[in-house]
mmCIF file of C-alpha atoms in Angstrom:
data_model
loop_
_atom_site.group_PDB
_atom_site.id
_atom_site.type_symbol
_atom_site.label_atom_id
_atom_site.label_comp_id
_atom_site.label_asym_id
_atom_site.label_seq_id
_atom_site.Cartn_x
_atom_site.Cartn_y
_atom_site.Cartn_z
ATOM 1 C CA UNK C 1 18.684 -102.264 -83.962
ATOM 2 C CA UNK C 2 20.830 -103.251 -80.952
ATOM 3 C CA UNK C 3 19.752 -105.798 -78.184
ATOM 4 C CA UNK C 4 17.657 -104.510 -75.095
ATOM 5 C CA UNK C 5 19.526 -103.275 -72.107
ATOM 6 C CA UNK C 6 19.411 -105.006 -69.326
ATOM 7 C CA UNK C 7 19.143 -103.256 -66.221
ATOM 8 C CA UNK C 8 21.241 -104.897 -62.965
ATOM 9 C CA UNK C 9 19.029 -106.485 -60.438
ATOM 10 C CA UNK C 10 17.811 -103.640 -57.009
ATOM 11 C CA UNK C 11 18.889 -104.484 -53.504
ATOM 12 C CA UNK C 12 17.737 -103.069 -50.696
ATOM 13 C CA UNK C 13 19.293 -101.297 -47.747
ATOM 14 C CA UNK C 14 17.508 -99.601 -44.434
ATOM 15 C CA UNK C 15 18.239 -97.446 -42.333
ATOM 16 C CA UNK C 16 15.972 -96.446 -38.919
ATOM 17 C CA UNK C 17 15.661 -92.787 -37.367
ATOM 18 C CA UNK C 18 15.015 -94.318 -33.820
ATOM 19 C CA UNK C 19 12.317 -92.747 -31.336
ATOM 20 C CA UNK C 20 13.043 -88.735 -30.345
ATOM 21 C CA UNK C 21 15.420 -88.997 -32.814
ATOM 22 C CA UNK C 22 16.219 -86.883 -36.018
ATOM 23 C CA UNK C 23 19.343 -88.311 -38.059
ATOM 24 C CA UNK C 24 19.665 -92.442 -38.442
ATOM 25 C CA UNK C 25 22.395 -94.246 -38.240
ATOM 26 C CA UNK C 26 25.348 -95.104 -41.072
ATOM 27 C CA UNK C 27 24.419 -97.069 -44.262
ATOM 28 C CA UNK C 28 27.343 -98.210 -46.391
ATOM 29 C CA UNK C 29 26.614 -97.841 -49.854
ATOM 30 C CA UNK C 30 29.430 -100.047 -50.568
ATOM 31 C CA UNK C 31 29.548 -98.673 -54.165
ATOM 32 C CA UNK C 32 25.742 -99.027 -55.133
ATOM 33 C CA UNK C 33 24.136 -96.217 -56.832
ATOM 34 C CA UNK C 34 21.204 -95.614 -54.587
ATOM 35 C CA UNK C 35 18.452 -94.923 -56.946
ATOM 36 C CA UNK C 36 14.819 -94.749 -54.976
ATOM 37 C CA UNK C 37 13.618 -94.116 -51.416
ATOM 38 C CA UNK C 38 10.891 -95.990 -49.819
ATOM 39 C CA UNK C 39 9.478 -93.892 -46.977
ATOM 40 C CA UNK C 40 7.391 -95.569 -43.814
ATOM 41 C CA UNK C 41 3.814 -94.912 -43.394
ATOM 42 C CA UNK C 42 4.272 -93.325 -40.134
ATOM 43 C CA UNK C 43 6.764 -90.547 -40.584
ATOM 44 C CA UNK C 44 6.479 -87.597 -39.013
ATOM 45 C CA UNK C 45 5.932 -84.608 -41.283
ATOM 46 C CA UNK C 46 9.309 -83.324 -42.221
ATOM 47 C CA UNK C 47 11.653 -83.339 -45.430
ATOM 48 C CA UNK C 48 14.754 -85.500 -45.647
ATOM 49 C CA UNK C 49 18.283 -84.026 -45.497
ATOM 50 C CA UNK C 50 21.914 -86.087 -45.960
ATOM 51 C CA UNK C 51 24.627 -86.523 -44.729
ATOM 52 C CA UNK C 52 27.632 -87.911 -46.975
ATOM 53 C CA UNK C 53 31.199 -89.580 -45.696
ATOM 54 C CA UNK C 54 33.869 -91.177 -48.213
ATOM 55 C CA UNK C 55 35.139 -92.932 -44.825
ATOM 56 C CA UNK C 56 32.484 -93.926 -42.778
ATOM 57 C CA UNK C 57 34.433 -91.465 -39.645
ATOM 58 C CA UNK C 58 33.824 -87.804 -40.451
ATOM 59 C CA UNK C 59 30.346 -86.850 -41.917
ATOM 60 C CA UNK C 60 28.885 -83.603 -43.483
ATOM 61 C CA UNK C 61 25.912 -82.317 -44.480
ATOM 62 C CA UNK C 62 25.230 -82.447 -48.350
ATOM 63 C CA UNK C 63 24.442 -80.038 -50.424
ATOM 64 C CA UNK C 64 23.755 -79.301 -53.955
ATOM 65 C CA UNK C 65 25.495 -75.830 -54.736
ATOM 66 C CA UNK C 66 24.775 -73.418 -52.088
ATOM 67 C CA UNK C 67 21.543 -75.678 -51.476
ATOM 68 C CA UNK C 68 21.304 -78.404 -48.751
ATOM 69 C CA UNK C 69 19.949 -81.155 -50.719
ATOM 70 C CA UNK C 70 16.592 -81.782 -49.461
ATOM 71 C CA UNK C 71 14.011 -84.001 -50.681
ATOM 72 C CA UNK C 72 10.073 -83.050 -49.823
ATOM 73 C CA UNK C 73 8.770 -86.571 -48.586
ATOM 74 C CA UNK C 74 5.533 -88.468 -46.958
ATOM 75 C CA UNK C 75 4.635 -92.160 -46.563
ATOM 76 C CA UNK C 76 5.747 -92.979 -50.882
ATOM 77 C CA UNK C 77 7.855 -94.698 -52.689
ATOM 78 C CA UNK C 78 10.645 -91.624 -54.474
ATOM 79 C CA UNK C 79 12.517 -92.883 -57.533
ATOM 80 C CA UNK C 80 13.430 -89.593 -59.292
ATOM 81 C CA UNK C 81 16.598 -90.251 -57.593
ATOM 82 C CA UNK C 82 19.111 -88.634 -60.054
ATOM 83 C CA UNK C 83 21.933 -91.565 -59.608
ATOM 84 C CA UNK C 84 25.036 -89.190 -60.180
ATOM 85 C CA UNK C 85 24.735 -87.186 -57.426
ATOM 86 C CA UNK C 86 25.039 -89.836 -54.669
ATOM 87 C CA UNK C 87 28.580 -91.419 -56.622
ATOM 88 C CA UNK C 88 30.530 -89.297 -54.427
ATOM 89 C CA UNK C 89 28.678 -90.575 -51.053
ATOM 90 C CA UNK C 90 30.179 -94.052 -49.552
ATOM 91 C CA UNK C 91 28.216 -93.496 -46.581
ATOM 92 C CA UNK C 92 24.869 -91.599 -45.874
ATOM 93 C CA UNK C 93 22.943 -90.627 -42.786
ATOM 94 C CA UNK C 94 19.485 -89.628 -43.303
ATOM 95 C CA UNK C 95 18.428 -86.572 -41.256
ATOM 96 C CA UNK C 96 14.128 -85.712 -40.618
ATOM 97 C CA UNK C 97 14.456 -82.560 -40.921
ATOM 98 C CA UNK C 98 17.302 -79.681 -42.374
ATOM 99 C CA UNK C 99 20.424 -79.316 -40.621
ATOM 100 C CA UNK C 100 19.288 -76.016 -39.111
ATOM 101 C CA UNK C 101 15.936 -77.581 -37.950
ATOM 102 C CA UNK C 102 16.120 -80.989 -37.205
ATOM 103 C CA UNK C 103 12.349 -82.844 -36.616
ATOM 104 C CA UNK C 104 12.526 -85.502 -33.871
ATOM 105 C CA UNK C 105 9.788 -88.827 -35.523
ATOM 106 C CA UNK C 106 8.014 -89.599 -32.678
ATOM 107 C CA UNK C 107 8.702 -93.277 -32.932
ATOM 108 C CA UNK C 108 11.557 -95.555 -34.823
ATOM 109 C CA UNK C 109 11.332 -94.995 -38.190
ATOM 110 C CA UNK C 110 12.610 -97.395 -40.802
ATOM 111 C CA UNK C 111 13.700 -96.140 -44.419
ATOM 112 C CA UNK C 112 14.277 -98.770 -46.845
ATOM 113 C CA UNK C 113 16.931 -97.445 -49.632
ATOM 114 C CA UNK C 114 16.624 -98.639 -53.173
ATOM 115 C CA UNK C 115 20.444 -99.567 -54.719
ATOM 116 C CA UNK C 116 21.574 -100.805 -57.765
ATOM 117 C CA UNK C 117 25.057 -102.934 -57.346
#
């Protein structure tokens, strides 16, 4: 039998969707495998949608197939994160809402993102 595995220490990134808002600002992934989703208390009823750039300049939305990837969240803690689909993303925005309906929180909302280096 073969030694344990030793998983790498988590790190923690955030990210806020300000006030009126729908889509936060850039987080660098820097080459972390983001891995779990920590949602505030407060959020404002809506899923979570993506955005993706390999160069921090030009984003799009991101989608899984024909499927905007969308994640049905509350106030929880989400680490059924399947790691391999975010390799591709350097830098995410995180949208309330889908791209074709967008939910405004109705105050600053602060996501903390779960990485493993």
């Amino acid at each position: 039998m073969g030694a344990p595995v030793v998983s790498q220490a988590l790190e923690t990134l955030t990210c806020t969707i300000e006030s009126g808002a729908s889509l936060s600002g850039a987080v660098d992934l820097g080459g972390r495998k983001l891995v779990a989703i920590d949602m505030p208390a407060s959020w404002t009823a809506a899923s979570l949608t993506f955005q993706a750039s390999p160069d921090g300049a030009t984003y799009d939305n991101m989608y899984d197939g024909a499927t905007e990837r969308t994640l049905i969240v509350a106030a929880s803690y989400y680490s059924m994160l399947n790691i391999g689909d975010w390799l591709g993303a350097r830098y995410i925005k995180l949208r309330s809402g889908t791209a074709g309906t967008p939910v405004n929180q109705a105050g600053a909302r602060t996501i903390t993102l779960v990485v493993q280096p």
